[in-house]
mmCIF file of C-alpha atoms in Angstrom:
data_model
loop_
_atom_site.group_PDB
_atom_site.id
_atom_site.type_symbol
_atom_site.label_atom_id
_atom_site.label_comp_id
_atom_site.label_asym_id
_atom_site.label_seq_id
_atom_site.Cartn_x
_atom_site.Cartn_y
_atom_site.Cartn_z
ATOM 1 C CA UNK A 1 -76.186 -6.095 133.906
ATOM 2 C CA UNK A 2 -78.526 -6.869 131.410
ATOM 3 C CA UNK A 3 -80.634 -9.959 132.413
ATOM 4 C CA UNK A 4 -83.149 -9.924 129.635
ATOM 5 C CA UNK A 5 -81.899 -13.001 128.164
ATOM 6 C CA UNK A 6 -82.754 -15.123 131.111
ATOM 7 C CA UNK A 7 -86.206 -13.841 131.752
ATOM 8 C CA UNK A 8 -88.603 -16.421 131.919
ATOM 9 C CA UNK A 9 -90.093 -17.314 128.407
ATOM 10 C CA UNK A 10 -93.695 -17.438 128.027
ATOM 11 C CA UNK A 11 -95.640 -20.596 128.444
ATOM 12 C CA UNK A 12 -95.925 -22.535 125.169
ATOM 13 C CA UNK A 13 -99.545 -22.536 123.970
ATOM 14 C CA UNK A 14 -101.784 -25.305 124.438
ATOM 15 C CA UNK A 15 -102.168 -27.674 121.186
ATOM 16 C CA UNK A 16 -105.954 -26.620 120.170
ATOM 17 C CA UNK A 17 -107.006 -30.136 119.829
ATOM 18 C CA UNK A 18 -106.266 -30.947 123.487
ATOM 19 C CA UNK A 19 -109.348 -29.090 125.065
ATOM 20 C CA UNK A 20 -111.315 -30.673 122.414
ATOM 21 C CA UNK A 21 -110.034 -34.307 123.321
ATOM 22 C CA UNK A 22 -110.419 -33.627 127.090
ATOM 23 C CA UNK A 23 -114.247 -32.627 126.576
ATOM 24 C CA UNK A 24 -115.222 -35.419 124.019
ATOM 25 C CA UNK A 25 -113.387 -38.071 126.352
ATOM 26 C CA UNK A 26 -113.771 -36.675 129.728
ATOM 27 C CA UNK A 27 -117.356 -38.068 130.257
ATOM 28 C CA UNK A 28 -116.231 -41.716 129.295
ATOM 29 C CA UNK A 29 -112.937 -41.450 131.555
ATOM 30 C CA UNK A 30 -114.898 -40.150 134.224
ATOM 31 C CA UNK A 31 -117.223 -43.300 134.065
ATOM 32 C CA UNK A 32 -114.063 -45.477 133.665
ATOM 33 C CA UNK A 33 -112.521 -43.831 137.174
ATOM 34 C CA UNK A 34 -115.876 -44.321 138.857
ATOM 35 C CA UNK A 35 -115.890 -47.826 138.362
ATOM 36 C CA UNK A 36 -112.204 -48.492 139.377
ATOM 37 C CA UNK A 37 -112.767 -46.428 142.457
ATOM 38 C CA UNK A 38 -115.726 -48.763 143.226
ATOM 39 C CA UNK A 39 -118.177 -45.773 142.976
ATOM 40 C CA UNK A 40 -116.405 -42.884 144.706
ATOM 41 C CA UNK A 41 -117.289 -39.884 142.671
ATOM 42 C CA UNK A 42 -114.958 -37.353 144.317
ATOM 43 C CA UNK A 43 -112.081 -39.588 143.959
ATOM 44 C CA UNK A 44 -112.891 -40.288 140.442
ATOM 45 C CA UNK A 45 -113.077 -36.730 139.708
ATOM 46 C CA UNK A 46 -109.684 -36.184 141.476
ATOM 47 C CA UNK A 47 -108.034 -39.222 139.277
ATOM 48 C CA UNK A 48 -109.630 -37.754 136.125
ATOM 49 C CA UNK A 49 -107.957 -34.451 136.612
ATOM 50 C CA UNK A 50 -104.736 -35.765 137.556
ATOM 51 C CA UNK A 51 -104.713 -38.161 134.538
ATOM 52 C CA UNK A 52 -105.668 -35.203 132.187
ATOM 53 C CA UNK A 53 -102.670 -33.395 133.670
ATOM 54 C CA UNK A 54 -100.427 -36.034 132.924
ATOM 55 C CA UNK A 55 -101.718 -36.465 129.301
ATOM 56 C CA UNK A 56 -101.768 -32.579 128.748
ATOM 57 C CA UNK A 57 -97.782 -32.674 129.451
ATOM 58 C CA UNK A 58 -97.360 -35.121 126.659
ATOM 59 C CA UNK A 59 -100.069 -34.187 124.551
ATOM 60 C CA UNK A 60 -98.157 -33.345 121.375
ATOM 61 C CA UNK A 61 -96.649 -36.963 121.398
ATOM 62 C CA UNK A 62 -99.894 -38.358 122.389
ATOM 63 C CA UNK A 63 -101.932 -36.578 119.760
ATOM 64 C CA UNK A 64 -99.867 -38.230 117.334
ATOM 65 C CA UNK A 65 -100.540 -41.983 118.376
ATOM 66 C CA UNK A 66 -102.980 -43.955 116.421
ATOM 67 C CA UNK A 67 -105.303 -44.230 119.566
ATOM 68 C CA UNK A 68 -105.053 -41.488 121.967
ATOM 69 C CA UNK A 69 -108.109 -42.493 123.598
ATOM 70 C CA UNK A 70 -106.604 -45.870 124.478
ATOM 71 C CA UNK A 71 -103.431 -44.299 125.574
ATOM 72 C CA UNK A 72 -105.704 -42.115 127.888
ATOM 73 C CA UNK A 73 -107.406 -44.910 129.344
ATOM 74 C CA UNK A 74 -104.181 -46.426 130.191
ATOM 75 C CA UNK A 75 -102.987 -43.529 132.108
ATOM 76 C CA UNK A 76 -106.285 -43.153 133.971
ATOM 77 C CA UNK A 77 -105.738 -47.073 135.253
ATOM 78 C CA UNK A 78 -102.224 -46.216 136.150
ATOM 79 C CA UNK A 79 -103.097 -43.323 137.987
ATOM 80 C CA UNK A 80 -105.612 -45.333 139.738
ATOM 81 C CA UNK A 81 -103.246 -47.844 140.866
ATOM 82 C CA UNK A 82 -100.327 -45.437 141.849
ATOM 83 C CA UNK A 83 -102.802 -43.684 144.045
ATOM 84 C CA UNK A 84 -104.089 -47.042 145.560
ATOM 85 C CA UNK A 85 -100.216 -48.012 146.369
ATOM 86 C CA UNK A 86 -100.100 -44.633 148.039
ATOM 87 C CA UNK A 87 -103.300 -44.988 150.217
ATOM 88 C CA UNK A 88 -102.879 -48.472 150.928
ATOM 89 C CA UNK A 89 -101.321 -47.836 154.463
ATOM 90 C CA UNK A 90 -104.026 -45.465 155.456
ATOM 91 C CA UNK A 91 -107.347 -47.105 154.174
ATOM 92 C CA UNK A 92 -110.059 -47.629 156.733
ATOM 93 C CA UNK A 93 -112.848 -50.151 156.408
ATOM 94 C CA UNK A 94 -116.275 -49.045 156.272
ATOM 95 C CA UNK A 95 -119.677 -50.358 155.548
ATOM 96 C CA UNK A 96 -121.025 -46.923 154.402
ATOM 97 C CA UNK A 97 -121.326 -46.326 150.295
ATOM 98 C CA UNK A 98 -120.904 -42.995 149.162
ATOM 99 C CA UNK A 99 -123.766 -41.080 147.819
ATOM 100 C CA UNK A 100 -124.487 -41.730 144.437
ATOM 101 C CA UNK A 101 -127.087 -41.340 141.864
ATOM 102 C CA UNK A 102 -129.455 -44.296 141.605
ATOM 103 C CA UNK A 103 -131.729 -43.404 138.936
ATOM 104 C CA UNK A 104 -130.521 -46.507 136.532
ATOM 105 C CA UNK A 105 -132.821 -49.279 135.649
ATOM 106 C CA UNK A 106 -131.995 -51.420 138.739
ATOM 107 C CA UNK A 107 -130.460 -49.290 141.656
ATOM 108 C CA UNK A 108 -130.031 -52.530 143.850
ATOM 109 C CA UNK A 109 -127.741 -54.280 141.437
ATOM 110 C CA UNK A 110 -126.011 -50.854 140.991
ATOM 111 C CA UNK A 111 -125.204 -50.532 144.601
ATOM 112 C CA UNK A 112 -124.300 -54.283 145.094
ATOM 113 C CA UNK A 113 -122.100 -54.167 141.893
ATOM 114 C CA UNK A 114 -120.201 -51.171 143.232
ATOM 115 C CA UNK A 115 -119.760 -52.801 146.607
ATOM 116 C CA UNK A 116 -118.535 -56.115 144.970
ATOM 117 C CA UNK A 117 -116.146 -54.026 142.815
ATOM 118 C CA UNK A 118 -115.007 -52.032 145.991
ATOM 119 C CA UNK A 119 -114.201 -55.183 147.673
ATOM 120 C CA UNK A 120 -111.701 -56.270 144.849
ATOM 121 C CA UNK A 121 -107.951 -55.710 144.858
ATOM 122 C CA UNK A 122 -106.977 -52.595 143.010
ATOM 123 C CA UNK A 123 -105.105 -54.555 140.317
ATOM 124 C CA UNK A 124 -108.064 -57.190 139.768
ATOM 125 C CA UNK A 125 -110.719 -54.496 139.641
ATOM 126 C CA UNK A 126 -108.378 -52.588 137.057
ATOM 127 C CA UNK A 127 -108.176 -55.744 134.891
ATOM 128 C CA UNK A 128 -112.167 -56.397 135.041
ATOM 129 C CA UNK A 129 -112.549 -52.595 133.944
ATOM 130 C CA UNK A 130 -110.416 -52.841 131.212
ATOM 131 C CA UNK A 131 -111.683 -56.589 130.201
ATOM 132 C CA UNK A 132 -115.314 -56.106 130.761
ATOM 133 C CA UNK A 133 -116.347 -52.371 130.422
ATOM 134 C CA UNK A 134 -113.401 -51.078 128.292
ATOM 135 C CA UNK A 135 -113.868 -54.368 126.075
ATOM 136 C CA UNK A 136 -110.343 -54.786 125.764
ATOM 137 C CA UNK A 137 -108.570 -58.365 124.770
ATOM 138 C CA UNK A 138 -106.156 -60.000 127.185
ATOM 139 C CA UNK A 139 -103.300 -58.772 125.405
ATOM 140 C CA UNK A 140 -104.473 -55.102 125.399
ATOM 141 C CA UNK A 141 -105.126 -55.311 129.150
ATOM 142 C CA UNK A 142 -101.722 -56.957 129.783
ATOM 143 C CA UNK A 143 -99.810 -54.355 127.963
ATOM 144 C CA UNK A 144 -101.762 -51.392 129.705
ATOM 145 C CA UNK A 145 -101.225 -52.985 133.140
ATOM 146 C CA UNK A 146 -97.682 -54.305 132.464
ATOM 147 C CA UNK A 147 -98.738 -57.768 133.340
ATOM 148 C CA UNK A 148 -98.333 -61.181 131.424
ATOM 149 C CA UNK A 149 -101.501 -62.355 129.646
ATOM 150 C CA UNK A 150 -101.436 -65.364 132.004
ATOM 151 C CA UNK A 151 -101.589 -62.848 135.041
ATOM 152 C CA UNK A 152 -104.535 -61.098 133.299
ATOM 153 C CA UNK A 153 -106.444 -64.440 132.939
ATOM 154 C CA UNK A 154 -105.715 -65.261 136.245
ATOM 155 C CA UNK A 155 -106.594 -62.356 137.831
ATOM 156 C CA UNK A 156 -109.858 -62.051 135.756
ATOM 157 C CA UNK A 157 -110.893 -65.442 136.824
ATOM 158 C CA UNK A 158 -110.556 -65.029 140.297
ATOM 159 C CA UNK A 159 -112.068 -61.572 140.276
ATOM 160 C CA UNK A 160 -115.038 -63.038 138.245
ATOM 161 C CA UNK A 161 -115.434 -65.936 140.759
ATOM 162 C CA UNK A 162 -115.745 -63.081 143.811
ATOM 163 C CA UNK A 163 -118.077 -61.131 141.743
ATOM 164 C CA UNK A 164 -120.548 -64.154 141.014
ATOM 165 C CA UNK A 165 -120.450 -64.800 144.579
ATOM 166 C CA UNK A 166 -121.726 -61.591 145.354
ATOM 167 C CA UNK A 167 -123.927 -60.815 142.483
ATOM 168 C CA UNK A 168 -125.342 -64.504 141.857
ATOM 169 C CA UNK A 169 -126.934 -64.922 138.423
ATOM 170 C CA UNK A 170 -127.174 -61.245 138.053
ATOM 171 C CA UNK A 171 -123.502 -61.196 136.460
ATOM 172 C CA UNK A 172 -124.619 -63.396 133.446
ATOM 173 C CA UNK A 173 -127.588 -65.239 132.715
ATOM 174 C CA UNK A 174 -126.367 -67.361 129.801
ATOM 175 C CA UNK A 175 -123.370 -69.505 130.217
ATOM 176 C CA UNK A 176 -121.174 -67.527 128.165
ATOM 177 C CA UNK A 177 -121.737 -64.502 130.156
ATOM 178 C CA UNK A 178 -121.371 -66.143 133.643
ATOM 179 C CA UNK A 179 -118.383 -68.126 132.680
ATOM 180 C CA UNK A 180 -114.620 -67.409 133.024
ATOM 181 C CA UNK A 181 -112.537 -65.222 131.126
ATOM 182 C CA UNK A 182 -112.170 -66.933 127.448
ATOM 183 C CA UNK A 183 -109.349 -64.744 126.581
ATOM 184 C CA UNK A 184 -111.123 -62.737 123.563
ATOM 185 C CA UNK A 185 -113.125 -59.978 123.385
ATOM 186 C CA UNK A 186 -116.480 -59.731 125.421
ATOM 187 C CA UNK A 187 -119.656 -60.648 124.159
ATOM 188 C CA UNK A 188 -122.103 -57.479 123.035
ATOM 189 C CA UNK A 189 -125.051 -59.375 124.064
ATOM 190 C CA UNK A 190 -127.356 -57.567 126.501
ATOM 191 C CA UNK A 191 -127.055 -60.362 129.209
ATOM 192 C CA UNK A 192 -123.038 -60.053 129.062
ATOM 193 C CA UNK A 193 -120.710 -58.740 131.586
ATOM 194 C CA UNK A 194 -120.218 -55.517 129.839
ATOM 195 C CA UNK A 195 -123.865 -54.819 130.053
ATOM 196 C CA UNK A 196 -123.844 -55.182 133.720
ATOM 197 C CA UNK A 197 -120.951 -53.111 134.442
ATOM 198 C CA UNK A 198 -122.962 -50.618 132.192
ATOM 199 C CA UNK A 199 -125.758 -50.769 134.647
ATOM 200 C CA UNK A 200 -123.284 -48.802 137.226
ATOM 201 C CA UNK A 201 -123.688 -45.865 134.873
#
């Protein structure tokens, strides 16, 4: 009996622009994952690989979107949140930070910020990273996390209050940067919260 018709078909070739996309956006995605994990470089790399795998499976559709990079960020954040849900029952509290490079302009602030991020609930951390590192609006953050805009504002204000308690005046030197979430896009002023998050990298 001829089984040639049931033979496994060769794998469909990868769209040529996916490797280029992965290379061009990989570093930024890794930095985002690093912030989401509170400075766990190894977990950040694992999350990035898993997110890229999910993106690859749907790349033909994703590549036709207006903003594939934004979609990739959403996939990464959701990968992080799903990982946190899976691991929540087996987490262990530790006072030991992972080994990370500290060649930035302010190593002390870097370590303190990573510790403060790591102490936040996973979804609050994701809100801060999207709002003040990715510079997304409240509405964009709400859509990415499948939350209401009110929930995003509430989580953002609560998380910022906890961060301020740890970082003090380092979080923002002027009233706008140190204040609550206003709901719009963040300032690009060097003293703003995005600049402080940027120091982690």
